[in-house]
Amino acid sequence: MSDAVIFDRGYRGYEGPRKGRRGAFWAVVREGIRRELGLRRKAKSKVLPWLLITISLISMAVVVGLHWAVQQFGVERLVAEQLPSYGQYFDTASTISLLFIALAAPQLLIPDRREGVLSIYFSRPLRPIDYLGAKYTALGFLIMGFFLVPEFVLHISLAALAPEGFFSYLGGNLDILWKIVLVAFVFFFGYTSVAFGISAIMSRAGIASAVFLGVMVMLNPIVHAVVRLATFPGAKYVSLLAFQEQPRVVRDWVFGISTGDYATTSAGLEPWMSLAVIGVVFVVVSAAVWQRYRRVS
Amino acid sequence: MTELIRTSDLTHRYGDVVALDRLNLSIPAGTIGLVGANGAGKTTLIRVLMGMLIPSTGTASVLGHDVASGLVEVRSRVGYMPEGACLPAAQTAADFVAFAAELAGIPVGDARKRSSEILYLVGLHEERFRYLGDFSTGMLQRVKLAQAIVHDPELAFLDEPASGLDPEGREQMLQLIARLSDFGISVVFSSHILEDIERTCEWVVMLDGGRLVRSAPIGSIGHEDALTVEVTDEPAGLVEWLTGHGATVKTAGRVLHVTGGSDPFILVRDGLAATGVGLRRMGQRARTLEEAFIEDAQRRSEG
């Protein structure tokens, strides 16, 4: 046998396919998902996202288990009606999603700027709008997963437990599906646009996470206090600044339920105004972030 | 000769500061050196050619594509190695270089394969699964080069690729760059270290204060109709005689640089014979890139 050793393999050109701008977009999406989940990164990057995913799965299992237990052992109808169903489960999912967005949105945007990686991104067939769209998409996949997977599992489970039969239940509750998807999108856009807006201007991911949670959580009691106490004209419109509540108001509207005392409902505003605020914030913040990235790129 | 880059009255301003001033360039394929002092406009020119900066006036084309209208085509066919930090500390070299290939549109499987091959080429095969945050400056420079060529570009812009490297690392980097043209990759390589350019490049573009000083083959810069003459005696008489016969003479002690006249060799021979000054050595002067740069810059500032 020869004992020859190859010291230089030389260079081979690439003759395969090139997917251009579309390929670059999906590359950023894949990389964004890996970054959010801490995949191909050190162990400490995996802890928080997987903890939140685990909590989400456990809460889903608990809800499904409660419905199963009620079905199995039979309880008062009144108690059964108190169990969290499609609309109510969004409270749990949205809390987990809020924490996940606080963690993931700054991680998606800030390190690229801080570490100068944007100069690599924008040396490729990728425009700022592609970059931001891909980051939204990456976060969207996971956040929609937080909302939709448990809801669909719940839907299938309830169908399986239904006295009228699996397919009869599915056929009789088709409207649930579009409501779940619509509300999931409302929560996603309602929370993510604020998180991206903050992440686009801050230079430290940890601080951006804290500011986002501060805006979403701390603003609520302030807005409630203003709506309750203020007497100036138009004070009721301050209630639209309770960003965390707006998707919940829309959720109640879509599912026809009442889950809490929200600032906008206390102020007597129509639920469509909450939906409009979410849309306006998304458009304005996205345009501002895009402008910023056009300059950066 | 294939044209790599063409610019026409290309100007870029940062507010009131003119970073590039009416550049007209036509550069052929090959290994191109972009030289100039810090702030000469080298990085700005590269960033304009990559479409990262929009020029204030003028046009630029790269590989036959107008940068303004064919940005995606240009970026699909070029690679870029930035001067500053540009690598994510939390990723391994293999992952990042593969991602850089995917960003250029290469499918995932091919990207991983290319990443492995290119990291081998730049001498980082053993370290490819280490996190970039743990890399030395020299290793980071190699990763930056790897990501710039992983998608097999036709042209790579390398912005100060040897900066921050120790002499050994610098030597290895220059050897790698010199090999790129063998792989069919043209290179535009910026540096303020003229010796690096002189050793590596076939063509040089000199910038000074945003203006073009010279764009020419390296070979043409060293040759000139000038003689270096070292004499054994006081040269004043010889200098006077040569000047009187139409030559231009610069003196540095007993060393004279003689230009002008129909044939400087014959002129110096006659001058030595006429003045009786003794000759120690005489030869055609090979001008270094550094001398050419300084002379050209001086001529431009005087003009």
Coordinates of C-alpha atoms in Angstrom, one line a residue:
Chain A
M1 CA 0.0 0.0 0.0
S2 CA 1.3 3.4 -0.8
D3 CA 2.2 5.7 2.1
A4 CA 1.7 8.8 0.0
V5 CA -0.1 11.7 1.7
I6 CA -2.1 14.4 0.0
F7 CA -1.1 17.8 1.4
D8 CA -3.0 20.0 -0.9
R9 CA -6.4 19.0 -2.2
G10 CA -6.5 22.1 -4.4
Y11 CA -9.6 24.0 -5.2
R12 CA -12.7 22.9 -7.0
G13 CA -15.1 25.4 -8.5
Y14 CA -18.8 25.2 -7.8
E15 CA -21.0 24.2 -10.8
G16 CA -24.2 23.4 -8.9
P17 CA -27.4 25.4 -8.6
R18 CA -27.6 28.9 -7.1
K19 CA -30.9 30.0 -5.7
G20 CA -30.2 33.8 -5.7
R21 CA -32.2 36.1 -3.6
R22 CA -34.8 33.4 -2.7
G23 CA -32.1 31.1 -1.5
A24 CA -30.5 33.9 0.6
F25 CA -33.9 34.7 2.2
W26 CA -34.5 31.1 3.3
A27 CA -31.0 30.8 4.5
V28 CA -31.6 33.7 6.9
V29 CA -34.9 32.1 8.0
R30 CA -33.2 28.8 8.8
E31 CA -30.3 30.5 10.6
G32 CA -32.8 32.6 12.5
I33 CA -34.7 29.5 13.7
R34 CA -31.5 27.9 14.8
R35 CA -30.4 31.0 16.7
E36 CA -33.8 31.2 18.5
L37 CA -33.6 27.6 19.6
G38 CA -29.9 27.8 20.4
L39 CA -29.2 25.0 17.8
R40 CA -25.5 24.6 16.8
R41 CA -24.6 26.9 19.6
K42 CA -23.3 26.4 23.1
A43 CA -25.5 24.7 25.7
K44 CA -26.4 27.8 27.6
S45 CA -28.1 29.3 24.5
K46 CA -30.5 26.3 24.5
V47 CA -31.6 26.5 28.1
L48 CA -34.2 29.3 28.0
P49 CA -35.9 28.6 24.6
W50 CA -36.2 24.9 25.4
L51 CA -37.5 25.6 28.9
L52 CA -40.3 27.7 27.4
I53 CA -41.1 25.1 24.8
T54 CA -41.2 22.5 27.6
I55 CA -43.5 24.7 29.7
S56 CA -45.7 25.2 26.6
L57 CA -46.0 21.4 26.0
I58 CA -46.7 20.7 29.7
S59 CA -49.4 23.3 29.8
M60 CA -51.0 21.9 26.7
A61 CA -50.8 18.4 28.2
V62 CA -52.5 19.7 31.4
V63 CA -55.4 21.3 29.5
V64 CA -55.9 18.2 27.4
G65 CA -55.6 16.0 30.5
L66 CA -58.2 18.1 32.4
H67 CA -60.7 17.7 29.5
W68 CA -60.0 14.0 29.4
A69 CA -60.5 13.7 33.2
V70 CA -63.8 15.6 33.0
Q71 CA -64.9 13.3 30.3
Q72 CA -63.8 10.1 32.0
F73 CA -65.0 10.8 35.5
G74 CA -67.9 13.0 34.9
V75 CA -68.3 16.3 36.8
E76 CA -70.8 19.0 37.1
R77 CA -71.5 20.7 33.8
L78 CA -70.7 24.0 35.5
V79 CA -67.2 22.8 36.3
A80 CA -66.7 21.5 32.8
E81 CA -67.5 24.8 31.3
Q82 CA -64.9 26.5 33.5
L83 CA -62.1 24.4 31.8
P84 CA -59.8 26.5 29.5
S85 CA -60.8 26.0 25.9
Y86 CA -59.5 27.4 22.6
G87 CA -59.9 31.1 23.5
Q88 CA -58.7 30.8 27.1
Y89 CA -55.6 28.8 26.1
F90 CA -54.3 31.8 24.3
D91 CA -53.7 33.4 27.7
T92 CA -51.2 30.7 28.5
A93 CA -49.7 30.6 25.0
S94 CA -49.4 34.3 24.8
T95 CA -47.6 34.6 28.1
I96 CA -45.1 32.0 27.0
S97 CA -44.8 33.7 23.6
L98 CA -44.3 37.0 25.2
L99 CA -41.3 35.7 27.1
F100 CA -40.0 33.8 24.0
I101 CA -40.3 37.0 21.8
A102 CA -38.5 39.0 24.5
L103 CA -35.7 36.5 24.3
A104 CA -35.6 35.8 20.6
A105 CA -36.3 39.1 18.8
P106 CA -33.2 40.9 20.3
Q107 CA -31.1 37.8 19.5
L108 CA -32.3 37.8 16.0
L109 CA -31.3 41.4 15.2
I110 CA -28.8 42.8 17.7
P111 CA -25.8 40.4 17.4
D112 CA -25.7 40.9 13.6
R113 CA -25.2 44.6 14.1
R114 CA -22.9 44.4 17.1
E115 CA -20.6 41.8 15.6
G116 CA -20.5 43.4 12.1
V117 CA -22.1 40.4 10.4
L118 CA -24.4 42.6 8.5
S119 CA -21.6 43.5 6.1
I120 CA -21.5 39.8 5.2
Y121 CA -25.3 39.6 4.8
F122 CA -25.4 42.6 2.6
S123 CA -22.5 41.5 0.4
R124 CA -24.8 38.7 -0.7
P125 CA -27.9 38.9 -3.0
L126 CA -30.0 40.0 -0.1
R127 CA -31.7 43.4 0.4
P128 CA -32.6 44.9 3.8
I129 CA -36.3 44.1 3.2
D130 CA -35.4 40.4 2.6
Y131 CA -33.3 40.4 5.7
L132 CA -36.0 41.8 7.9
G133 CA -38.7 39.7 6.3
A134 CA -36.6 36.6 6.9
K135 CA -36.2 37.5 10.5
Y136 CA -39.9 38.1 11.0
T137 CA -40.6 34.8 9.2
A138 CA -38.1 32.9 11.5
L139 CA -39.7 34.3 14.6
G140 CA -43.2 33.7 13.1
F141 CA -42.6 30.0 12.6
L142 CA -41.8 29.4 16.2
I143 CA -44.4 31.8 17.7
M144 CA -47.1 30.4 15.5
G145 CA -45.9 27.0 16.7
F146 CA -46.4 28.1 20.3
F147 CA -50.0 29.1 19.5
L148 CA -51.1 26.7 16.8
V149 CA -49.6 23.4 17.9
P150 CA -51.3 23.3 21.3
E151 CA -54.5 24.6 19.9
F152 CA -54.6 22.0 17.1
V153 CA -53.7 19.2 19.6
L154 CA -56.5 20.5 21.9
H155 CA -58.8 20.5 18.9
I156 CA -57.9 16.9 17.9
S157 CA -58.1 15.8 21.6
L158 CA -61.5 17.4 22.1
A159 CA -62.7 15.7 18.9
A160 CA -61.4 12.4 20.2
L161 CA -63.2 12.9 23.5
A162 CA -66.4 14.2 22.0
P163 CA -69.6 12.1 22.7
E164 CA -70.9 12.8 19.2
G165 CA -67.8 11.3 17.6
F166 CA -64.5 12.4 16.2
F167 CA -65.5 13.5 12.7
S168 CA -68.9 15.0 13.8
Y169 CA -67.0 17.2 16.2
L170 CA -64.5 18.3 13.6
G171 CA -67.2 19.0 11.1
G172 CA -69.3 20.9 13.6
N173 CA -66.4 23.1 14.7
L174 CA -64.7 24.1 11.5
D175 CA -65.0 27.8 12.4
I176 CA -62.6 27.2 15.3
L177 CA -59.7 26.6 12.8
W178 CA -59.8 30.0 11.2
K179 CA -60.4 31.7 14.5
I180 CA -57.3 30.0 16.0
V181 CA -55.1 31.0 13.0
L182 CA -56.4 34.6 12.9
V183 CA -55.9 35.2 16.6
A184 CA -52.5 33.6 16.5
F185 CA -51.5 36.0 13.8
V186 CA -52.9 38.9 15.8
F187 CA -50.8 37.9 18.9
F188 CA -47.7 37.4 16.7
F189 CA -47.9 40.8 15.0
G190 CA -49.1 42.6 18.1
Y191 CA -46.1 41.5 20.1
T192 CA -43.3 41.0 17.5
S193 CA -43.5 44.5 15.9
V194 CA -42.9 46.1 19.3
A195 CA -40.0 43.7 20.1
F196 CA -38.4 44.3 16.6
G197 CA -38.8 48.1 17.0
I198 CA -37.0 48.0 20.3
S199 CA -34.3 45.6 19.0
A200 CA -33.6 47.8 16.0
I201 CA -32.5 50.7 18.2
M202 CA -30.8 49.0 21.1
S203 CA -27.3 47.6 21.1
R204 CA -27.5 45.0 23.9
A205 CA -29.8 42.0 23.7
G206 CA -30.3 41.7 27.4
I207 CA -31.4 45.3 27.8
A208 CA -33.7 45.1 24.8
S209 CA -35.4 42.1 26.3
A210 CA -35.9 43.9 29.6
V211 CA -37.2 47.1 27.8
F212 CA -39.6 45.0 25.8
L213 CA -41.0 43.2 28.8
G214 CA -41.1 46.6 30.6
V215 CA -43.1 48.2 27.8
M216 CA -45.5 45.2 27.5
V217 CA -46.0 44.5 31.2
M218 CA -45.5 47.8 33.0
L219 CA -47.4 49.9 30.6
N220 CA -50.7 48.0 31.4
P221 CA -51.2 49.3 35.0
I222 CA -50.2 52.8 34.0
V223 CA -52.7 52.8 31.2
H224 CA -55.4 51.4 33.4
A225 CA -54.7 54.1 36.0
V226 CA -54.8 56.8 33.4
V227 CA -58.1 55.5 31.9
R228 CA -59.6 55.3 35.4
L229 CA -58.5 58.6 36.8
A230 CA -57.8 61.0 33.9
T231 CA -60.5 63.5 33.0
F232 CA -58.9 65.2 30.0
P233 CA -60.7 64.9 26.6
G234 CA -59.8 61.8 24.7
A235 CA -58.3 60.1 27.8
K236 CA -60.1 56.9 26.8
Y237 CA -57.8 56.6 23.8
V238 CA -54.8 56.2 26.1
S239 CA -56.1 52.7 26.6
L240 CA -54.9 51.8 23.1
L241 CA -51.3 52.0 24.5
A242 CA -51.8 48.9 26.6
F243 CA -50.0 46.9 23.9
Q244 CA -50.1 43.6 25.7
E245 CA -53.8 43.7 26.0
Q246 CA -54.8 44.5 22.5
P247 CA -54.4 41.0 21.0
R248 CA -56.4 39.7 24.0
V249 CA -59.2 42.1 23.3
V250 CA -59.3 40.9 19.7
R251 CA -59.2 37.3 20.9
D252 CA -62.3 37.9 23.0
W253 CA -64.0 39.6 20.1
V254 CA -63.2 36.7 17.7
F255 CA -64.1 33.9 20.1
G256 CA -67.1 35.7 21.6
I257 CA -65.8 35.4 25.1
S258 CA -65.0 37.7 28.0
T259 CA -61.7 36.9 29.8
G260 CA -60.8 40.0 31.7
D261 CA -61.2 43.7 32.4
Y262 CA -59.2 45.3 29.6
A263 CA -58.4 49.0 29.4
T264 CA -60.0 49.5 26.0
T265 CA -63.2 47.8 27.1
S266 CA -63.3 49.8 30.3
A267 CA -62.8 52.9 28.2
G268 CA -65.7 51.9 26.0
L269 CA -63.7 51.5 22.8
E270 CA -64.8 49.0 20.1
P271 CA -62.6 45.9 19.7
W272 CA -61.9 46.7 16.1
M273 CA -59.9 49.7 17.4
S274 CA -57.5 47.2 19.1
L275 CA -57.1 45.4 15.9
A276 CA -56.4 48.7 14.1
V277 CA -53.8 49.7 16.7
I278 CA -52.0 46.4 16.2
G279 CA -52.0 47.0 12.4
V280 CA -50.8 50.6 12.7
V281 CA -48.0 49.7 15.1
F282 CA -46.9 46.9 12.9
V283 CA -46.8 49.0 9.8
V284 CA -45.2 52.1 11.4
V285 CA -42.6 50.1 13.3
S286 CA -41.8 47.9 10.4
A287 CA -41.3 51.0 8.2
A288 CA -39.0 52.6 10.8
V289 CA -37.0 49.4 11.2
W290 CA -36.6 49.0 7.4
Q291 CA -35.4 52.6 7.1
R292 CA -32.8 51.9 9.8
Y293 CA -31.6 48.8 8.1
R294 CA -31.4 50.6 4.8
R295 CA -29.0 53.0 6.4
V296 CA -27.1 50.3 8.2
S297 CA -26.7 48.2 5.0
Chain B
M1 CA -8.6 41.2 -21.7
T2 CA -11.8 40.8 -19.7
E3 CA -12.9 43.9 -17.9
L4 CA -13.5 43.4 -14.2
I5 CA -14.5 46.9 -13.1
R6 CA -15.4 50.1 -14.8
T7 CA -16.3 53.4 -13.2
S8 CA -17.2 56.7 -14.8
D9 CA -16.8 59.9 -12.9
L10 CA -17.6 58.0 -9.7
T11 CA -17.9 60.3 -6.7
H12 CA -19.0 59.6 -3.2
R13 CA -19.4 62.1 -0.4
Y14 CA -19.9 61.7 3.3
G15 CA -21.5 65.0 4.0
D16 CA -18.9 67.6 3.0
V17 CA -16.1 65.1 2.9
V18 CA -15.3 63.9 -0.6
A19 CA -14.3 60.2 -0.2
L20 CA -14.1 59.4 -3.9
D21 CA -13.6 62.2 -6.4
R22 CA -14.5 61.6 -10.1
L23 CA -12.9 58.2 -10.5
N24 CA -12.6 56.8 -14.0
L25 CA -11.3 53.3 -13.9
S26 CA -11.1 50.4 -16.3
I27 CA -9.6 47.4 -14.5
P28 CA -8.9 44.0 -16.2
A29 CA -9.4 40.6 -14.6
G30 CA -6.6 39.3 -12.4
T31 CA -5.1 40.2 -9.0
I32 CA -5.6 43.9 -8.4
G33 CA -4.0 45.9 -5.7
L34 CA -5.9 48.9 -4.3
V35 CA -3.4 51.1 -2.5
G36 CA -3.5 54.3 -0.6
A37 CA -3.0 55.8 2.8
N38 CA -5.6 55.4 5.5
G39 CA -8.6 57.5 4.4
A40 CA -7.6 57.4 0.7
G41 CA -11.0 56.0 -0.2
K42 CA -10.1 52.3 -0.7
T43 CA -12.9 50.9 1.6
T44 CA -15.4 53.4 0.2
L45 CA -14.6 52.3 -3.4
I46 CA -15.1 48.7 -2.5
R47 CA -18.3 49.4 -0.7
V48 CA -19.6 51.4 -3.7
L49 CA -18.6 48.6 -6.0
M50 CA -20.5 46.1 -3.8
G51 CA -23.6 48.3 -3.8
M52 CA -23.4 48.9 -0.1
L53 CA -23.0 52.6 -0.6
I54 CA -24.8 54.6 -3.2
P55 CA -22.5 56.9 -5.1
S56 CA -23.2 60.6 -5.1
T57 CA -22.6 60.8 -8.8
G58 CA -21.2 58.7 -11.5
T59 CA -21.6 55.0 -12.4
A60 CA -19.9 51.8 -11.7
S61 CA -20.1 48.3 -13.2
V62 CA -18.6 45.1 -11.9
L63 CA -18.2 42.0 -14.1
G64 CA -20.2 43.8 -16.8
H65 CA -23.2 44.5 -14.5
D66 CA -24.2 48.0 -13.6
V67 CA -24.0 48.1 -9.8
A68 CA -27.1 50.3 -9.4
S69 CA -29.5 48.3 -11.6
G70 CA -27.9 44.8 -11.4
L71 CA -27.1 44.7 -7.7
V72 CA -28.3 41.1 -7.1
E73 CA -26.4 39.8 -10.1
V74 CA -23.2 41.6 -8.9
R75 CA -23.5 40.3 -5.4
S76 CA -24.2 36.8 -6.6
R77 CA -20.9 36.7 -8.4
V78 CA -18.6 38.5 -6.0
G79 CA -17.2 37.7 -2.5
Y80 CA -16.3 40.3 0.2
M81 CA -13.9 40.2 3.0
P82 CA -14.5 43.2 5.2
E83 CA -11.7 44.9 7.1
G84 CA -13.4 45.0 10.5
A85 CA -14.9 42.4 12.7
C86 CA -17.7 40.5 11.0
L87 CA -17.8 37.1 12.5
P88 CA -20.4 35.8 15.1
A89 CA -18.6 34.5 18.2
A90 CA -21.3 32.0 19.0
Q91 CA -21.0 30.0 15.8
T92 CA -18.4 27.4 14.7
A93 CA -16.3 28.2 11.6
A94 CA -17.9 25.3 9.7
D95 CA -21.4 26.5 10.4
F96 CA -20.7 30.2 9.6
V97 CA -18.9 29.5 6.4
A98 CA -21.7 27.1 5.3
F99 CA -24.2 29.8 6.1
A100 CA -22.2 32.3 4.1
A101 CA -22.5 29.9 1.1
E102 CA -26.2 29.5 1.7
L103 CA -26.5 33.2 1.7
A104 CA -25.1 33.2 -1.8
G105 CA -27.9 30.8 -2.8
I106 CA -26.0 27.5 -2.6
P107 CA -28.2 24.6 -1.4
V108 CA -27.7 23.4 2.2
G109 CA -26.0 20.1 1.4
D110 CA -23.6 21.7 -1.1
A111 CA -22.9 24.6 1.3
R112 CA -21.8 22.2 4.1
K113 CA -19.5 20.4 1.6
R114 CA -18.0 23.7 0.3
S115 CA -17.5 25.0 3.8
S116 CA -15.4 21.9 4.7
E117 CA -13.4 22.2 1.5
I118 CA -12.7 25.9 1.8
L119 CA -11.7 25.7 5.4
Y120 CA -9.3 23.0 4.5
L121 CA -7.9 25.3 1.8
V122 CA -7.3 28.1 4.2
G123 CA -5.7 25.8 6.7
L124 CA -8.5 25.5 9.3
H125 CA -9.8 22.0 8.7
E126 CA -8.8 20.8 12.1
E127 CA -10.4 23.8 13.9
R128 CA -13.6 24.0 11.8
F129 CA -15.8 22.9 14.7
R130 CA -14.5 25.4 17.2
Y131 CA -16.5 28.5 18.0
L132 CA -15.3 31.6 16.3
G133 CA -15.2 33.4 19.7
D134 CA -12.2 31.2 20.6
F135 CA -10.2 31.9 17.4
S136 CA -7.0 34.0 17.2
T137 CA -6.8 37.1 14.9
G138 CA -5.0 35.1 12.3
M139 CA -7.6 32.3 12.3
L140 CA -10.4 34.9 12.1
Q141 CA -8.8 36.5 9.0
R142 CA -8.7 33.1 7.4
V143 CA -12.3 32.5 8.2
K144 CA -13.1 35.9 6.7
L145 CA -11.3 34.9 3.5
A146 CA -13.1 31.5 3.5
Q147 CA -16.5 33.0 3.7
A148 CA -15.6 35.4 0.8
I149 CA -14.7 32.6 -1.6
V150 CA -16.9 29.7 -0.4
H151 CA -19.5 30.3 -3.1
D152 CA -16.8 30.3 -5.8
P153 CA -17.2 33.9 -6.8
E154 CA -15.7 35.3 -10.0
L155 CA -14.3 38.3 -8.0
A156 CA -13.4 38.7 -4.4
F157 CA -13.0 42.1 -2.7
L158 CA -10.5 41.7 0.1
D159 CA -10.3 44.8 2.4
E160 CA -7.0 44.9 4.2
P161 CA -6.8 41.1 4.5
A162 CA -3.4 41.1 6.2
S163 CA -4.1 43.7 8.8
G164 CA -3.5 42.7 12.4
L165 CA -1.5 39.6 11.4
D166 CA 1.9 38.7 12.6
P167 CA 4.7 38.3 10.0
E168 CA 4.1 34.6 9.6
G169 CA 0.3 34.9 9.4
R170 CA 0.7 37.7 6.9
E171 CA 3.0 35.6 4.7
Q172 CA 0.5 32.8 4.7
M173 CA -2.4 35.2 3.9
L174 CA -0.5 36.7 1.0
Q175 CA 0.3 33.2 -0.3
L176 CA -3.4 32.3 -0.1
I177 CA -4.4 35.5 -2.0
A178 CA -1.8 34.9 -4.6
R179 CA -3.3 31.4 -5.2
L180 CA -6.8 32.7 -5.8
S181 CA -6.1 33.7 -9.4
D182 CA -5.0 30.1 -10.1
F183 CA -8.6 29.1 -9.1
G184 CA -10.1 31.5 -11.5
I185 CA -11.1 34.1 -8.9
S186 CA -10.1 37.7 -9.6
V187 CA -9.1 39.6 -6.5
V188 CA -9.3 43.3 -5.6
F189 CA -7.1 43.5 -2.6
S190 CA -6.8 46.7 -0.6
S191 CA -3.8 47.6 1.5
H192 CA -1.8 50.5 2.7
I193 CA 1.2 48.3 2.7
L194 CA 2.7 48.7 -0.7
E195 CA 5.1 45.8 -0.4
D196 CA 2.2 43.4 -0.1
I197 CA 0.6 44.7 -3.3
E198 CA 3.9 44.6 -5.1
R199 CA 4.4 41.0 -4.3
T200 CA 0.9 39.8 -4.9
C201 CA -0.8 41.8 -7.6
E202 CA -0.6 42.2 -11.4
W203 CA -2.3 45.5 -11.5
V204 CA -2.4 48.4 -9.1
V205 CA -4.9 51.2 -8.5
M206 CA -3.5 54.0 -6.4
L207 CA -5.8 56.4 -4.6
D208 CA -4.9 59.5 -2.7
G209 CA -7.5 61.7 -0.9
G210 CA -10.2 60.0 -3.0
R211 CA -8.5 60.8 -6.3
L212 CA -7.1 58.3 -8.7
V213 CA -3.3 58.6 -8.8
R214 CA -2.6 55.7 -11.1
S215 CA -4.2 52.6 -12.5
A216 CA -1.7 50.5 -14.3
P217 CA 0.0 47.1 -14.5
I218 CA 2.5 46.7 -11.7
G219 CA 5.2 45.8 -14.2
S220 CA 5.0 49.2 -15.9
I221 CA 5.6 51.1 -12.6
G222 CA 9.1 49.7 -11.9
H223 CA 10.4 50.5 -15.4
E224 CA 11.4 54.0 -16.2
D225 CA 14.1 55.8 -18.3
A226 CA 16.2 56.6 -15.3
L227 CA 19.7 55.6 -14.2
T228 CA 21.1 55.3 -10.7
V229 CA 24.8 56.4 -10.8
E230 CA 27.1 56.3 -7.8
V231 CA 30.3 58.2 -8.2
T232 CA 33.6 58.2 -6.2
D233 CA 34.2 61.9 -6.3
E234 CA 32.3 65.1 -5.5
P235 CA 29.4 65.0 -8.1
A236 CA 28.7 68.8 -8.4
G237 CA 30.6 69.1 -11.8
L238 CA 28.9 66.1 -13.2
V239 CA 25.5 67.3 -12.1
E240 CA 26.1 70.7 -13.8
W241 CA 27.3 69.0 -17.0
L242 CA 24.3 66.7 -17.1
T243 CA 21.8 69.4 -16.4
G244 CA 23.4 71.5 -19.1
H245 CA 22.8 68.7 -21.5
G246 CA 19.1 68.4 -20.8
A247 CA 19.0 65.8 -18.1
T248 CA 17.2 66.0 -14.8
V249 CA 19.3 65.0 -11.9
K250 CA 18.4 64.3 -8.3
T251 CA 21.3 63.8 -5.9
A252 CA 21.5 62.0 -2.6
G253 CA 25.2 62.3 -1.5
R254 CA 27.2 60.7 -4.2
V255 CA 24.2 58.9 -5.7
L256 CA 22.6 60.5 -8.7
H257 CA 19.2 59.7 -10.2
V258 CA 19.4 60.8 -13.8
T259 CA 16.4 61.1 -16.2
G260 CA 15.8 62.8 -19.5
G261 CA 17.9 63.1 -22.6
S262 CA 17.6 60.8 -25.5
D263 CA 19.6 58.1 -23.9
P264 CA 20.7 58.6 -20.3
F265 CA 23.4 55.8 -20.5
I266 CA 25.2 57.7 -23.3
L267 CA 24.7 61.0 -21.6
V268 CA 26.2 59.8 -18.3
R269 CA 29.1 58.1 -20.1
D270 CA 29.9 61.3 -21.8
G271 CA 29.5 63.4 -18.7
L272 CA 31.8 61.2 -16.7
A273 CA 34.4 61.4 -19.5
A274 CA 34.1 65.2 -19.7
T275 CA 34.2 65.9 -16.0
G276 CA 36.7 63.2 -15.0
V277 CA 34.5 62.0 -12.1
G278 CA 35.1 58.4 -11.1
L279 CA 32.3 55.9 -11.4
R280 CA 31.6 53.3 -8.7
R281 CA 28.4 51.7 -10.1
M282 CA 25.6 52.5 -12.6
G283 CA 22.4 50.8 -13.5
Q284 CA 18.8 51.3 -14.6
R285 CA 16.8 52.4 -11.7
A286 CA 14.0 50.0 -10.5
R287 CA 11.4 52.2 -8.9
T288 CA 9.5 50.6 -6.1
L289 CA 5.7 51.0 -5.8
E290 CA 6.2 53.1 -2.7
E291 CA 8.5 55.5 -4.6
A292 CA 6.0 55.6 -7.5
F293 CA 3.1 56.3 -5.2
I294 CA 5.0 59.1 -3.4
E295 CA 6.2 60.7 -6.6
D296 CA 2.8 60.5 -8.2
A297 CA 1.1 61.9 -5.2
Q298 CA 3.6 64.8 -5.0
R299 CA 3.2 65.5 -8.7
R300 CA -0.6 65.6 -8.3
S301 CA -0.5 67.9 -5.2
E302 CA 2.0 70.3 -7.0
G303 CA -0.1 70.2 -10.2

